[in-house]
Coordinates of C-alpha atoms in Angstrom, one line a residue:
Chain A
M371 CA 0.2 0.2 -0.1
T372 CA 1.2 3.6 -1.0
S373 CA 3.1 5.0 2.2
W374 CA 0.9 8.8 3.3
R375 CA 2.5 10.7 5.0
I376 CA 0.6 12.0 7.8
V377 CA 1.0 15.6 9.2
A378 CA -1.7 16.6 12.5
L379 CA -0.6 21.0 11.0
A380 CA -2.1 23.3 14.2
P381 CA -1.8 27.5 15.4
T382 CA -1.0 27.3 19.1
E383 CA -2.1 30.3 20.0
A384 CA -5.1 31.6 17.7
D385 CA -8.5 31.7 20.3
G386 CA -10.6 29.0 18.7
C387 CA -8.2 26.2 17.0
N388 CA -6.8 23.9 19.1
W389 CA -4.1 22.0 18.4
R390 CA -4.4 18.8 20.4
A391 CA -8.2 18.4 18.1
A392 CA -4.9 18.3 15.2
G393 CA -3.7 15.4 16.9
D394 CA -6.2 13.5 17.9
S395 CA -7.3 13.5 13.9
A396 CA -3.7 12.7 13.1
R397 CA -3.6 10.1 15.2
A398 CA -6.6 8.7 14.7
I399 CA -6.1 8.9 10.3
A400 CA -2.3 7.0 11.3
A401 CA -3.8 4.3 13.3
A402 CA -6.4 3.3 11.3
T403 CA -4.1 2.3 8.3
G404 CA -1.3 1.6 11.4
L405 CA 1.2 4.2 10.3
D406 CA 3.0 6.3 12.3
F407 CA 2.7 10.7 12.7
E408 CA 4.2 14.0 12.8
L409 CA 3.4 17.3 14.2
L410 CA 4.2 20.9 12.9
L411 CA 2.8 23.5 15.2
I412 CA 3.3 26.8 15.0
G413 CA 3.7 30.1 17.7
A414 CA 5.8 31.2 19.7
V415 CA 5.7 28.8 22.3
L416 CA 5.4 25.5 22.5
P417 CA 1.8 23.9 24.6
E418 CA 2.7 21.5 27.5
G419 CA 0.7 18.0 27.0
D420 CA 1.4 14.7 26.4
G421 CA 1.6 13.0 22.8
W422 CA 0.3 10.2 21.5
P423 CA 0.8 7.2 20.4
G424 CA 2.3 6.6 16.4
L425 CA 4.2 10.7 16.7
S426 CA 7.7 9.9 14.8
R427 CA 7.7 14.1 15.4
C428 CA 6.7 16.9 16.6
T429 CA 8.5 20.6 15.1
L430 CA 7.9 23.4 16.1
A431 CA 8.1 26.6 13.9
R432 CA 8.7 29.5 15.7
N433 CA 7.1 32.8 14.7
S434 CA 9.4 36.1 15.5
A435 CA 6.1 37.7 15.5
R436 CA 2.0 37.4 16.0
L437 CA 1.1 35.5 12.4
E438 CA -3.0 36.7 12.3
T439 CA -4.8 36.1 9.2
A440 CA -4.5 32.3 7.9
A441 CA -3.2 33.4 4.2
Q442 CA 0.2 33.6 6.8
F443 CA 0.3 30.2 8.3
A444 CA -0.8 28.1 5.2
S445 CA 2.6 29.5 4.2
V446 CA 4.8 29.0 7.0
A447 CA 3.8 25.2 6.6
A448 CA 4.0 25.5 2.8
A449 CA 7.3 25.7 2.4
L450 CA 8.3 23.9 6.1
L451 CA 6.0 20.6 4.3
D452 CA 7.9 19.6 1.5
A453 CA 5.0 18.3 0.5
S454 CA 4.7 15.4 -1.9
P455 CA 1.2 13.3 -3.3
T456 CA 1.3 11.2 -0.6
T457 CA 1.2 13.5 1.7
L458 CA -1.6 14.0 3.8
I459 CA -2.3 17.4 6.4
V460 CA -5.1 17.5 9.4
V461 CA -5.8 21.0 10.9
P462 CA -7.6 21.7 13.8
P463 CA -11.8 21.3 12.9
G464 CA -13.3 24.5 13.2
P465 CA -13.3 28.1 11.2
F466 CA -9.4 29.3 11.1
G467 CA -8.4 25.8 10.8
E468 CA -10.1 25.0 8.1
D469 CA -9.7 28.8 6.4
I470 CA -5.7 27.3 6.8
A471 CA -6.1 23.9 4.7
A472 CA -8.0 25.6 2.0
D473 CA -5.3 27.9 1.6
L474 CA -2.9 25.9 2.3
A475 CA -4.5 23.3 -0.3
V476 CA -3.6 25.6 -3.0
R477 CA -0.1 25.9 -2.6
I478 CA 1.2 22.8 -2.0
G479 CA -0.8 22.2 -5.5
G480 CA -3.1 20.0 -4.0
K481 CA -6.5 18.8 -2.2
A482 CA -8.7 20.5 0.3
L483 CA -11.0 17.6 1.2
G484 CA -13.1 20.8 3.6
R485 CA -14.3 18.8 6.9
A486 CA -14.5 15.9 6.3
S487 CA -16.6 12.8 8.9
S488 CA -14.6 10.1 8.0
V489 CA -11.1 9.6 5.8
T490 CA -9.8 6.4 4.5
L491 CA -6.1 5.8 3.4
G492 CA -6.0 3.8 0.6
D493 CA -3.0 2.9 -2.4
E494 CA -2.2 5.4 -4.3
E495 CA -5.8 7.3 -2.9
L496 CA -7.7 8.7 -0.1
R497 CA -11.1 9.0 0.6
V498 CA -13.6 11.0 2.0
T499 CA -17.2 10.8 3.8
R500 CA -18.7 14.5 3.9
P501 CA -21.2 15.5 5.5
A502 CA -24.3 18.0 3.2
F503 CA -27.5 19.8 2.5
G504 CA -26.7 21.1 5.7
G505 CA -26.4 17.7 8.2
R506 CA -29.1 15.6 6.1
A507 CA -26.6 13.3 4.2
E508 CA -23.2 12.4 4.1
I509 CA -21.3 11.7 0.1
S510 CA -18.1 9.4 -0.3
L511 CA -15.4 11.0 -3.0
R512 CA -12.6 9.3 -4.6
Y513 CA -9.0 11.3 -4.8
P514 CA -6.6 9.7 -7.3
E515 CA -3.8 11.0 -4.7
G516 CA -3.0 14.2 -2.7
P517 CA -1.3 16.1 -1.8
A518 CA -4.4 17.4 0.6
T519 CA -5.5 18.4 3.4
V520 CA -8.0 17.9 5.7
A521 CA -10.6 18.4 8.9
L522 CA -11.5 15.5 10.8
R523 CA -14.9 16.4 12.7
G524 CA -15.4 14.3 16.6
A525 CA -12.4 12.2 16.6
R526 CA -11.1 11.1 19.9
V527 CA -8.5 9.5 20.7
E528 CA -8.6 7.4 23.9
E529 CA -5.6 5.8 24.5
A530 CA -2.6 5.4 27.5
S531 CA -0.8 8.5 27.2
V532 CA 2.8 9.0 25.5
P533 CA 5.6 11.9 26.5
M534 CA 5.7 14.4 23.4
P535 CA 9.2 13.9 22.0
A536 CA 11.1 16.6 21.9
P537 CA 10.2 18.9 20.1
V538 CA 13.0 20.5 16.7
I539 CA 12.7 23.9 17.1
L540 CA 13.1 26.3 13.7
D541 CA 13.1 29.8 14.2
I542 CA 10.7 31.3 11.7
E543 CA 10.9 34.5 9.8
A544 CA 6.9 35.6 10.0
P545 CA 5.2 36.8 6.9
S546 CA 3.8 39.7 6.6
P547 CA -0.1 40.2 6.7
E548 CA -2.1 40.3 4.1
L549 CA -5.0 42.6 5.7
A550 CA -4.9 45.5 8.3
I551 CA -6.6 44.1 10.3
E552 CA -7.6 46.7 13.6
R553 CA -9.3 44.8 17.1
T554 CA -10.8 46.0 19.3
A555 CA -11.8 43.8 22.8
I556 CA -15.3 43.5 23.4
A557 CA -16.3 43.9 27.0
G558 CA -17.7 41.0 29.2
R559 CA -16.8 38.2 27.1
K560 CA -16.9 35.1 29.0
T561 CA -16.6 31.5 28.4
P562 CA -15.3 30.4 25.2
L563 CA -17.3 27.8 23.6
E564 CA -13.9 26.3 23.1
G565 CA -12.5 23.5 25.5
A566 CA -15.8 23.7 27.9
R567 CA -16.7 21.1 29.5
L568 CA -20.2 22.4 30.3
V569 CA -21.6 24.4 26.9
V570 CA -25.7 25.4 27.8
S571 CA -27.5 26.9 24.0
G572 CA -30.9 28.2 24.0
G573 CA -32.4 27.9 20.4
R574 CA -35.5 30.0 19.0
G575 CA -37.9 29.0 21.5
L576 CA -36.2 31.9 24.1
D577 CA -35.7 35.6 23.7
E578 CA -33.4 37.8 25.7
A579 CA -33.9 37.8 28.9
G580 CA -33.7 34.0 28.1
F581 CA -30.2 34.1 26.9
A582 CA -29.5 36.1 30.1
L583 CA -31.0 33.4 31.9
I584 CA -28.8 30.2 30.8
E585 CA -25.7 33.0 30.7
G586 CA -26.5 33.0 34.5
I587 CA -26.7 29.4 34.5
A588 CA -23.3 28.8 32.5
D589 CA -21.2 31.4 34.8
A590 CA -22.2 29.7 37.4
L591 CA -20.7 26.6 36.8
G592 CA -17.6 28.0 34.1
G593 CA -19.3 26.7 31.4
A594 CA -20.2 28.7 27.6
V595 CA -23.0 29.6 26.1
G596 CA -23.9 28.1 22.9
G597 CA -26.4 29.2 20.4
S598 CA -28.8 27.3 17.2
L599 CA -28.1 28.9 13.6
P600 CA -32.1 30.7 13.6
A601 CA -30.8 32.4 17.4
V602 CA -27.8 34.2 16.2
D603 CA -30.0 35.5 12.7
A604 CA -32.1 36.1 15.6
G605 CA -29.5 38.3 17.0
L606 CA -30.2 36.4 20.7
V607 CA -26.4 35.1 20.6
A608 CA -23.6 36.2 18.4
V609 CA -22.5 34.5 15.4
S610 CA -19.1 33.2 17.3
R611 CA -21.3 31.2 19.5
Q612 CA -23.2 29.5 16.8
V613 CA -22.8 25.5 17.3
G614 CA -24.1 22.8 14.5
Q615 CA -23.1 22.4 10.9
S616 CA -22.5 25.5 10.4
G617 CA -21.0 26.9 13.4
K618 CA -18.9 26.0 16.2
F619 CA -18.2 21.3 16.3
V620 CA -18.3 22.1 20.8
T621 CA -16.6 18.2 22.7
P622 CA -18.2 18.8 26.6
E623 CA -19.0 16.6 28.8
L624 CA -22.7 17.9 29.4
Y625 CA -24.9 20.4 27.0
L626 CA -27.8 22.1 28.1
A627 CA -30.3 22.3 25.6
V628 CA -32.6 25.8 26.1
G629 CA -35.7 26.1 23.4
L630 CA -33.4 23.6 21.0
S631 CA -35.7 20.9 18.2
G632 CA -32.4 19.3 17.9
T633 CA -32.5 19.6 14.6
P634 CA -29.3 18.0 12.1
Q635 CA -27.5 20.9 11.5
H636 CA -27.2 22.4 15.3
L637 CA -26.4 18.6 16.5
A638 CA -24.2 18.0 14.2
G639 CA -22.5 20.5 15.8
I640 CA -21.7 18.7 18.9
G641 CA -18.9 15.7 19.8
P642 CA -20.9 12.1 19.8
A643 CA -19.4 11.3 22.6
T644 CA -21.6 14.1 24.5
R645 CA -24.1 14.4 26.7
L646 CA -27.4 15.9 26.5
I647 CA -29.6 16.9 28.6
A648 CA -32.9 19.0 27.5
I649 CA -35.9 21.8 28.3
N650 CA -37.8 22.4 25.9
N651 CA -42.2 23.0 25.6
D652 CA -42.8 20.3 22.8
P653 CA -43.2 17.0 24.1
A654 CA -42.4 15.3 20.3
A655 CA -39.5 18.3 20.1
P656 CA -36.2 15.7 18.8
I657 CA -34.1 16.3 21.3
F658 CA -35.4 14.8 23.9
T659 CA -34.1 11.7 21.8
Y660 CA -31.0 12.3 22.6
A661 CA -30.6 13.8 26.3
E662 CA -30.8 11.3 30.0
L663 CA -32.1 13.4 31.7
G664 CA -35.2 16.1 29.8
A665 CA -38.8 18.5 30.6
V666 CA -41.1 18.7 28.8
A667 CA -41.8 23.1 30.4
D668 CA -42.0 26.5 29.6
A669 CA -38.2 27.6 29.4
R670 CA -39.1 31.1 31.6
E671 CA -40.7 29.3 34.6
V672 CA -37.8 26.7 35.2
L673 CA -34.3 28.4 33.8
P674 CA -35.2 31.1 36.6
P675 CA -35.6 28.6 39.7
L676 CA -32.6 27.0 38.2
R677 CA -30.5 29.4 37.9
D678 CA -31.4 31.1 41.7
L679 CA -30.3 27.0 42.4
L680 CA -26.7 26.9 40.4
V681 CA -25.4 31.0 42.0
A682 CA -26.6 29.6 45.3
E683 CA -24.3 26.0 45.9
A684 CA -21.8 26.6 43.4
G685 CA -21.3 29.7 44.2
P686 CA -21.8 33.2 43.2
V687 CA -22.1 34.1 39.5
R688 CA -18.4 34.8 37.8
Chain B
M1419 CA -14.9 50.1 -7.3
K1420 CA -16.7 46.1 -8.7
I1421 CA -18.4 44.1 -6.4
V1422 CA -18.7 40.4 -7.2
V1423 CA -21.3 38.4 -5.7
A1424 CA -21.6 35.0 -6.1
V1425 CA -24.6 33.0 -5.0
A1426 CA -24.4 29.2 -4.9
G1427 CA -27.8 28.2 -3.2
V1428 CA -29.3 25.3 -2.0
L1429 CA -31.8 22.6 -2.3
D1430 CA -35.2 24.1 -0.6
S1431 CA -35.6 22.5 2.2
K1432 CA -38.5 20.9 1.8
W1433 CA -38.1 19.3 -0.7
P1434 CA -36.6 15.3 -0.9
I1435 CA -33.0 15.0 -2.0
E1436 CA -33.8 13.0 -5.6
L1437 CA -31.0 10.5 -6.7
D1438 CA -30.8 10.8 -10.4
A1439 CA -30.6 6.7 -11.9
E1440 CA -26.4 6.8 -11.1
G1441 CA -27.2 7.3 -7.5
V1442 CA -26.1 11.4 -8.2
P1443 CA -28.1 14.3 -6.0
R1444 CA -30.3 15.4 -8.6
I1445 CA -31.4 19.6 -8.1
A1446 CA -33.7 21.8 -9.8
A1447 CA -33.9 24.6 -10.2
D1448 CA -36.8 25.2 -9.2
R1449 CA -36.6 23.9 -5.6
T1450 CA -33.3 26.3 -4.9
V1451 CA -33.7 29.1 -2.7
M1452 CA -31.1 31.6 -2.2
S1453 CA -28.9 30.5 1.8
P1454 CA -28.6 32.0 4.3
F1455 CA -25.9 33.2 3.7
D1456 CA -25.7 33.5 0.1
E1457 CA -28.9 36.4 1.5
S1458 CA -26.6 38.0 4.0
A1459 CA -24.0 38.3 0.5
L1460 CA -25.8 39.8 -1.1
E1461 CA -27.0 42.2 1.6
I1462 CA -23.6 43.1 2.2
A1463 CA -22.5 44.3 -1.5
L1464 CA -26.4 46.3 -1.6
R1465 CA -25.5 47.4 1.4
L1466 CA -22.4 48.7 0.0
R1467 CA -23.7 50.4 -3.2
D1468 CA -25.7 52.3 -0.9
V1469 CA -22.6 53.7 0.8
D1470 CA -20.8 54.5 -2.2
P1471 CA -24.0 54.3 -5.7
A1472 CA -20.7 54.4 -8.0
N1473 CA -20.4 50.5 -6.6
A1474 CA -21.1 48.3 -9.2
V1475 CA -22.5 45.2 -8.6
A1476 CA -22.1 41.9 -10.4
A1477 CA -23.4 38.4 -9.4
I1478 CA -22.6 35.0 -10.6
V1479 CA -25.5 32.5 -9.7
P1480 CA -25.9 29.0 -10.0
N1481 CA -29.1 28.5 -12.5
E1482 CA -32.3 31.7 -13.9
K1483 CA -34.2 31.2 -10.5
I1484 CA -32.0 32.4 -8.1
A1485 CA -31.1 34.8 -11.0
R1486 CA -34.5 37.0 -11.0
M1487 CA -33.9 37.4 -7.3
V1488 CA -30.6 39.1 -7.9
A1489 CA -32.4 40.5 -10.7
A1490 CA -35.0 41.8 -8.3
F1491 CA -32.7 44.0 -6.4
R1492 CA -31.7 46.4 -9.3
I1493 CA -28.1 44.2 -10.7
E1494 CA -28.2 43.9 -14.1
D1495 CA -24.6 42.2 -14.4
I1496 CA -25.6 38.8 -13.7
A1497 CA -23.8 35.5 -14.7
I1498 CA -24.9 31.8 -14.5
L1499 CA -22.2 29.5 -13.7
D1500 CA -23.8 25.6 -13.5
L1501 CA -21.4 23.7 -10.8
P1502 CA -22.4 20.1 -12.1
F1503 CA -23.3 17.9 -8.7
G1504 CA -19.4 16.4 -9.4
V1505 CA -18.2 19.6 -9.1
A1506 CA -20.0 21.2 -6.7
C1507 CA -18.7 17.7 -4.4
D1508 CA -15.8 18.5 -4.7
P1509 CA -14.2 21.9 -2.8
S1510 CA -11.3 22.8 -4.0
G1511 CA -13.3 21.9 -7.6
A1512 CA -16.0 24.5 -7.3
A1513 CA -13.1 26.8 -6.0
E1514 CA -11.5 26.5 -10.1
V1515 CA -14.9 26.7 -11.9
L1516 CA -15.7 29.4 -10.4
A1517 CA -12.2 31.3 -9.5
G1518 CA -12.5 31.1 -13.6
A1519 CA -15.8 33.0 -14.0
I1520 CA -15.2 35.8 -11.5
P1521 CA -14.4 38.9 -13.7
G1522 CA -10.1 40.5 -13.6
D1523 CA -11.8 43.3 -12.7
A1524 CA -12.8 42.6 -9.7
G1525 CA -12.2 45.4 -6.2
L1526 CA -14.4 43.0 -3.9
V1527 CA -15.1 39.2 -4.4
L1528 CA -18.5 38.2 -1.7
M1529 CA -19.7 34.6 -0.8
G1530 CA -21.9 33.5 2.1
R1531 CA -19.2 31.4 4.2
E1532 CA -20.2 28.0 2.8
F1533 CA -21.3 28.0 -1.1
G1534 CA -24.2 25.4 -1.5
D1535 CA -26.1 21.8 0.0
C1536 CA -21.8 20.9 -0.1
D1537 CA -19.4 23.0 1.0
D1538 CA -18.7 23.4 4.5
G1539 CA -16.6 26.6 5.0
A1540 CA -13.1 25.7 2.3
V1541 CA -14.0 27.5 -0.9
P1542 CA -14.4 31.0 -0.1
P1543 CA -10.6 30.7 1.1
L1544 CA -9.9 28.3 -1.7
V1545 CA -10.9 31.0 -4.5
A1546 CA -9.2 34.0 -2.9
A1547 CA -6.1 31.3 -2.5
R1548 CA -6.2 30.3 -6.2
F1549 CA -7.2 34.1 -7.6
G1550 CA -4.1 35.4 -4.8
L1551 CA -7.4 37.7 -3.5
P1552 CA -6.3 38.6 0.4
F1553 CA -8.7 37.0 2.7
F1554 CA -11.7 38.3 5.0
A1555 CA -13.7 35.4 6.5
R1556 CA -17.1 35.4 8.4
V1557 CA -17.8 39.1 7.8
Q1558 CA -21.8 40.5 10.0
D1559 CA -21.7 44.4 9.4
V1560 CA -19.9 46.9 6.7
R1561 CA -19.0 50.3 9.4
T1562 CA -18.3 53.6 7.9
G1563 CA -15.3 54.5 6.7
P1564 CA -16.0 51.2 4.5
A1565 CA -15.3 48.6 7.1
L1566 CA -16.2 45.3 7.1
L1567 CA -16.6 43.6 10.2
R1568 CA -16.6 40.8 12.4
E1569 CA -16.8 38.8 15.6
A1570 CA -14.3 36.4 17.1
Q1571 CA -14.5 35.4 21.0
A1572 CA -13.5 38.4 22.9
E1573 CA -12.7 41.2 19.9
E1574 CA -14.6 43.0 17.1
E1575 CA -11.7 42.4 14.0
S1576 CA -12.2 45.4 10.8
V1577 CA -10.7 45.7 7.6
I1578 CA -10.7 48.9 6.0
L1579 CA -12.1 48.1 2.0
A1580 CA -9.1 49.2 -0.4
A1581 CA -7.3 47.1 -2.0
P1582 CA -9.0 44.4 -3.6
M1583 CA -10.2 41.4 -1.3
L1584 CA -12.6 38.4 -1.3
C1585 CA -14.4 38.2 1.8
S1586 CA -17.7 35.6 3.4
V1587 CA -20.2 36.3 4.7
T1588 CA -22.1 34.6 7.7
N1589 CA -25.1 35.7 8.7
D1590 CA -26.4 37.9 11.2
R1591 CA -29.6 40.4 12.5
R1592 CA -27.6 42.8 11.0
N1593 CA -27.0 41.9 7.1
R1594 CA -30.9 40.0 6.3
L1595 CA -31.7 40.5 3.2
R1596 CA -34.2 43.9 2.4
K1597 CA -36.7 42.7 0.5
P1598 CA -37.2 44.8 -3.3
L1599 CA -39.4 46.0 -4.3
M1600 CA -42.2 45.3 -6.4
K1601 CA -41.3 47.3 -9.6
N1602 CA -37.5 45.6 -9.4
V1603 CA -39.4 42.6 -9.4
M1604 CA -41.3 42.8 -12.4
A1605 CA -38.8 44.5 -13.8
A1606 CA -36.8 41.0 -13.3
R1607 CA -39.5 38.8 -14.7
A1608 CA -38.1 40.4 -18.6
A1609 CA -34.3 40.2 -17.8
R1610 CA -31.4 38.2 -19.3
F1611 CA -28.2 36.7 -18.5
R1612 CA -25.4 35.6 -19.6
A1613 CA -23.4 31.9 -19.4
A1614 CA -20.7 32.2 -17.0
P1615 CA -17.7 29.6 -19.1
P1616 CA -18.5 25.9 -18.9
S1617 CA -16.9 23.7 -15.9
A1618 CA -14.0 22.0 -17.5
P1619 CA -13.8 18.0 -15.4
M1620 CA -13.1 17.0 -12.7
A1621 CA -9.9 14.4 -11.0
V1622 CA -12.4 13.3 -8.0
R1623 CA -14.2 11.0 -9.3
F1624 CA -17.7 10.6 -6.4
E1625 CA -18.7 7.3 -4.2
R1626 CA -22.0 7.0 -2.3
F1627 CA -25.1 9.3 -1.4
D1628 CA -26.0 8.4 2.2
R1629 CA -29.4 10.0 3.9
V1630 CA -27.9 10.0 8.2
A1631 CA -31.5 9.7 9.5
D1632 CA -30.1 9.6 13.1
A1633 CA -26.4 10.9 12.8
R1634 CA -27.0 10.4 16.6
R1635 CA -27.4 8.1 18.9
P1636 CA -30.5 7.8 20.0
V1637 CA -30.8 7.5 24.3
A1638 CA -33.2 6.1 27.2
C1639 CA -34.4 10.3 27.7
R1640 CA -36.0 10.0 32.0
M1641 CA -38.2 13.0 31.9
A1642 CA -38.7 15.5 34.9
E1643 CA -41.8 15.9 35.8
G1644 CA -43.7 18.4 38.9
T1645 CA -44.3 22.6 39.0
P1646 CA -41.4 24.2 37.9
A1647 CA -40.0 24.6 40.7
E1648 CA -39.6 20.7 41.1
I1649 CA -37.8 20.2 37.5
A1650 CA -35.7 23.0 38.4
A1651 CA -34.4 21.4 41.4
I1652 CA -34.3 17.5 39.2
F1653 CA -32.2 19.6 37.1
A1654 CA -29.1 21.6 38.9
E1655 CA -28.7 18.2 41.3
H1656 CA -27.9 16.7 37.7
L1657 CA -25.6 19.8 36.5
L1658 CA -24.0 18.9 40.0
A1659 CA -23.5 16.2 40.5
S1660 CA -21.7 16.2 36.8
A1661 CA -19.3 17.8 37.8
V1662 CA -18.9 19.9 35.6
S1663 CA -18.1 23.5 38.1

């Protein structure tokens, strides 16, 4: 069989970009075919963390100045990777990682496979399955060769941890950004969705007061607030907190869904191992099919005492 | 400045996904609509035209039905680019064909953050990279400058619209597509459109289509009952017992 080279690629300090998710994804693809993989990190410092079985090499491309755009990261990666037709580059799932993957694919003359639910490496070909039609379907495609870039959603690696190999550190010259991006801090921003152990999410069944209550619940427990696409459309929650097929992919331990019906498009943004609990006034809402605890109730009546109980038990609102 | 909006169109979700004899999805043009992301991209273009009428808006659309919807916003330069499913399902292939249809004098290219039923966000940055344009992703609003704005986790980020660039646009209450005037809707019925360059054959092979009935595993749901206070107590206990604090 073709000997594929698999490289997990990730920025270490970019918002919403989890470098360990790239490693988990690469390990999952490599383990299925008995291959090793490499890790290429781009950032100022090497983050702390264990390695993975099969990780043969760890490289840190240490930049001299903060990299801001996907094109900058892709430029650095393209220069270092020396990609061949049998190279598969795996990025963290999420918008920024996927932007890097697309730009990098063009720079190395390869294919961008997009956001995959599975990747299989074969003899001079690779197969990928991707969601389509808003999560109503999956399509399977066969590519005759690489190089290729991909983001794999939902990969979970449950293996004994191993030490991270001693990194090779390469000092790089940061390429100039192609855009002048002006940044202004937004006051009062709370726990990010990425890495949150609890996500409290609202849908179109809530109003502004309802979202204020779920924010209080999330704050009391150190969780993050999320929302569905219709809630974003209604201006109830920022698009950066949208969970679902076209939003963020989250993998908390517990997901409290309030006023959310549980469409396939929304559920596609929640990791398969995450446990759901749900409050909805529609007893036929599909969300109850996937929830371990549910209540058919008016969220406007349940949320205030729930928030008060959690604040009393878990401490003051943070 | 010439602003080009690339509209992908999606299958209206009220219709089932039909397959042809070879198992490839077949999407009838009269069952397509603009996606929320397409609509947001179009609205951003219209707002930039509102700010400066010298900004000319052109569009690339998938079929005549959507061409007439777009023409109702007084957009006259509209090209129809028919992307067969075998091309649209491959992000790199779709981007290659789309890049070939974008006029070289475009000062700003706007696209929805996802380009059609098969894209998850890869096509816009692919087109930007193929075209050699700076890419600013997931725009939400227009500000004076004019500047394009988006929100990240803890920051608001903006770029002044100056050099040629490509932006993807995401849904936001601030860029909901306006309603066209009825007289313009009537005028659009008589509009004529040109065809964009034909698609090139792609190397990717479409293999299989599967409907997703239940992507997630069903579990037995314990239903909490009682007064709102009693239900709240059950949920509070569950949340606290899950040790997520």
